[in-house]
XYZ file of C-alpha atoms in Angstrom:
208
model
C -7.588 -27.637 0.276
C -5.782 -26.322 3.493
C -7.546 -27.377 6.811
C -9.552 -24.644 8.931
C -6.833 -24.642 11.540
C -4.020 -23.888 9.037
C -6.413 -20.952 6.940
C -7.058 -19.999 10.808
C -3.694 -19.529 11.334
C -2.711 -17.979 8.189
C -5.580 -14.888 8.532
C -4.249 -14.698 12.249
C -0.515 -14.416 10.785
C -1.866 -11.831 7.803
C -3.912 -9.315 10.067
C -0.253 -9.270 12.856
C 1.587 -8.514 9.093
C -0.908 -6.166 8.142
C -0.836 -4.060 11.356
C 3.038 -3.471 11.751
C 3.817 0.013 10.211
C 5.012 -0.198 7.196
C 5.012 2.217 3.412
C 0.801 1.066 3.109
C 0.023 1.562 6.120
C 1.726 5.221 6.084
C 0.302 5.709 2.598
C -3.064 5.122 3.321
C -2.938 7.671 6.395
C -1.786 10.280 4.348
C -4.139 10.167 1.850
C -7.329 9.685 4.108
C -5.665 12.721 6.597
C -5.565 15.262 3.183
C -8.571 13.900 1.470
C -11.062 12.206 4.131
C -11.484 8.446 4.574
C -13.525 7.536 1.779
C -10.243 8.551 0.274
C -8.268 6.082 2.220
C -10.627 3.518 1.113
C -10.357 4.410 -2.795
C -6.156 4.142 -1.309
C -6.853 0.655 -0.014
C -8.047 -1.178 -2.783
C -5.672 0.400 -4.864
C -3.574 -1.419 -2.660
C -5.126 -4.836 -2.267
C -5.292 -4.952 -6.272
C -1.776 -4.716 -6.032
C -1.248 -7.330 -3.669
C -3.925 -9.512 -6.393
C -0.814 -8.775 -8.841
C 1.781 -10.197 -6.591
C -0.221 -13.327 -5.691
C -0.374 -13.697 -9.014
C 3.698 -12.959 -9.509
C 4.113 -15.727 -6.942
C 1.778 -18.314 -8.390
C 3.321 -17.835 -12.166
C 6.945 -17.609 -10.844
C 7.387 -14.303 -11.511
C 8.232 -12.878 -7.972
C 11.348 -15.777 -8.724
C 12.783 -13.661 -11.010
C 13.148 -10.413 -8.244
C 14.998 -12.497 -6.334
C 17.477 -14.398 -9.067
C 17.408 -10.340 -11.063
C 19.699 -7.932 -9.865
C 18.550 -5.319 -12.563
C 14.938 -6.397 -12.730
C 14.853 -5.607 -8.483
C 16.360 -2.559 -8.902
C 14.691 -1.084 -12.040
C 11.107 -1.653 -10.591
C 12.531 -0.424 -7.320
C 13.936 2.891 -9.004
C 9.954 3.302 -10.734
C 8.340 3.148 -7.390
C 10.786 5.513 -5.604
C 10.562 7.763 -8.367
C 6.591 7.460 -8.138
C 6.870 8.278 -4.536
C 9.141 11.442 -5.144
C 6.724 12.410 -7.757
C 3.706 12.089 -4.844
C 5.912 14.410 -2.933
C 6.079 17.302 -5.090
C 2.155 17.324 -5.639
C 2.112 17.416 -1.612
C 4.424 20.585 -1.519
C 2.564 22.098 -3.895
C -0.714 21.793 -2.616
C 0.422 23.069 1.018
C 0.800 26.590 -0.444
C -2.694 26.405 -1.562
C -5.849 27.579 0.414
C -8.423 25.749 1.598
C -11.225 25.921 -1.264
C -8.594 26.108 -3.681
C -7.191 22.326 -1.930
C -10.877 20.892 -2.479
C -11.036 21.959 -6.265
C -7.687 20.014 -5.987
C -8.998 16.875 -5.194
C -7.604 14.111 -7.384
C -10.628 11.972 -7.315
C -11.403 8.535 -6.114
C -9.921 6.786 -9.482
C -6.609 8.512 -9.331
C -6.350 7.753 -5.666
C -6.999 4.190 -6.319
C -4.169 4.047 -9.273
C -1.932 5.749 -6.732
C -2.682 2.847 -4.766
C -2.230 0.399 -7.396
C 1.387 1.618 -8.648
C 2.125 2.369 -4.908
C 1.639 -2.155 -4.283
C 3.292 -3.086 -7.569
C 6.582 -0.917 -7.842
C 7.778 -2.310 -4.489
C 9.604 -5.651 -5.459
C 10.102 -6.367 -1.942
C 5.979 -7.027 -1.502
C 6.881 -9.661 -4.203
C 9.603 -11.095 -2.525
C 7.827 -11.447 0.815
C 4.603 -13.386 -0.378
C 6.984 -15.509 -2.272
C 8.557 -16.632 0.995
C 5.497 -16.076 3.030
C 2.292 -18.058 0.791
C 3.700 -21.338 0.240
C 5.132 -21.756 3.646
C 1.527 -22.464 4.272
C 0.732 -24.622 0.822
C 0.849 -28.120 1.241
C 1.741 -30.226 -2.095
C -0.855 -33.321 -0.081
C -3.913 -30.840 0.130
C -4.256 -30.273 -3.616
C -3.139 -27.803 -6.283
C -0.336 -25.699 -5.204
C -1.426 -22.846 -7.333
C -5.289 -22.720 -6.075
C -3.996 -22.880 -2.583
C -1.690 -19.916 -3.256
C -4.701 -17.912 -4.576
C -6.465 -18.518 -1.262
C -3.736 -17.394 0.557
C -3.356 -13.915 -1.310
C -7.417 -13.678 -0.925
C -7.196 -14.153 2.494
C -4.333 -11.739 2.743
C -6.541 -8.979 1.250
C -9.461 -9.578 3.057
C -6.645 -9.375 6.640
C -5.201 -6.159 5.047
C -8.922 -4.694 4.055
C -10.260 -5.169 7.627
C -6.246 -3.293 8.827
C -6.271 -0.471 6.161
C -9.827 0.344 6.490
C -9.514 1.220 10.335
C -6.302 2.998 9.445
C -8.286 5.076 6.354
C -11.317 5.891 9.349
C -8.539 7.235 11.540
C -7.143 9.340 8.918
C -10.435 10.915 7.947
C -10.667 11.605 11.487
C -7.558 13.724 11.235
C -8.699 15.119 8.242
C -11.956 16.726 9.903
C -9.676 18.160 12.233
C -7.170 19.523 10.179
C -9.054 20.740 7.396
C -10.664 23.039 9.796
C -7.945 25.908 8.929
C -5.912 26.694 5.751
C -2.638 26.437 8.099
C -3.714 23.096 9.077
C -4.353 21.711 5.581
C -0.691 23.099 5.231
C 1.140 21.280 7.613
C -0.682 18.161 6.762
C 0.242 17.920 3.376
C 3.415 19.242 4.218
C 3.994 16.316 6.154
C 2.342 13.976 3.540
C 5.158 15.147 1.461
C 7.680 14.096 3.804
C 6.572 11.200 4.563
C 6.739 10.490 0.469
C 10.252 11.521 0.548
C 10.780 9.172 3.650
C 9.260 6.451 1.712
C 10.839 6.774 -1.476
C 14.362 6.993 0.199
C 13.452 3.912 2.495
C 12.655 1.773 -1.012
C 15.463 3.391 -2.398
C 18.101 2.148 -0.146
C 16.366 -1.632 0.311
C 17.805 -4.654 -0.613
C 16.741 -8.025 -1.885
């Protein structure tokens, strides 16, 4: 198994990867600003069971064939945009709505976390990354290659947990204060949908 200092240095590495802005990080905001922060969390391990699915892509070989796959990158890539897009339009819709009628809206904590879960998987370029990122830290001499990839994606999740669930309190701090008013329940998920359509567009236009 990889020494302490190297597993030190990985979860050091994860939490610095976890806190640059990025599509999760942004995701979870919105959601925990619209719906609270228990929200964010249901949002978060959406996410981290996504990131179980591309530790798993990695470790099988699968994440390999995003990078050899022309049309395999760019169909999964055209799903998640898509998705996104689709997020949008619930997020314009709901900013015409009042504020009572907003909390009958709420999708619940199981259709946040699928959001979540779809959100992680459709982005090819999260596959792509931990299949350059993980085994730089494996070492062939410290046992099975596939065991210590596992570790690595665990200890990923745990960095991104700890990340996401101080961006999903934040958010449910906005949320108090926006929820306040109809007009601010408006603007926010106005801007939720925005930052959907700034999302999808971003994964839209990526490369390999």
């Amino acid at each position: 198994m990889p020494s302490a200092d190297i597993l030190s240095a990985f979860f050091a590495t994860a939490l610095l990867m976890a806190l640059v802005p990025g599509p999760d990080n942004l995701f979870v905001l919105t959601q925990s600003a619209v719906y609270g922060a228990r929200a964010g969390f249901a949002t978060t391990f959406g996410l981290i069971t996504g990131l179980c699915a591309h530790t798993a892509a990695v470790t099988l070989g699968v994440a390999a064939l995003f990078r050899a796959s022309e049309a395999a990158f760019l169909g999964l890539k055209i799903v998640g945009a898509l998705y996104l897009l689709h997020l949008a339009r619930l997020s314009f819709r709901s900013g015409a709505s009042s504020a009572s009628l907003e909390r009958s809206r709420f999708p619940g904590f199981l259709a946040l976390y699928r959001r979540g879960v779809i959100m992680n998987i459709t982005n090819p370029k999260v596959s792509l990354f931990f299949l350059a990122f993980l085994p730089q830290f494996a070492d062939p001499g410290r046992g099975n290659l596939s065991a210590q990839i596992i570790l690595f994606g665990a200890l990923f999740q745990c960095a991104t947990l700890l990340v996401f669930g101080g961006v999903a309190l934040l958010g449910g701090k906005l949320a108090i204060w926006f929820n306040k008013s109809v007009r601010g329940q408006i603007l926010l998920n106005r801007a939720a949908g925005c930052v959907f359509v700034a999302l999808a567009v971003a994964l839209a236009f990526t490369g390999r």
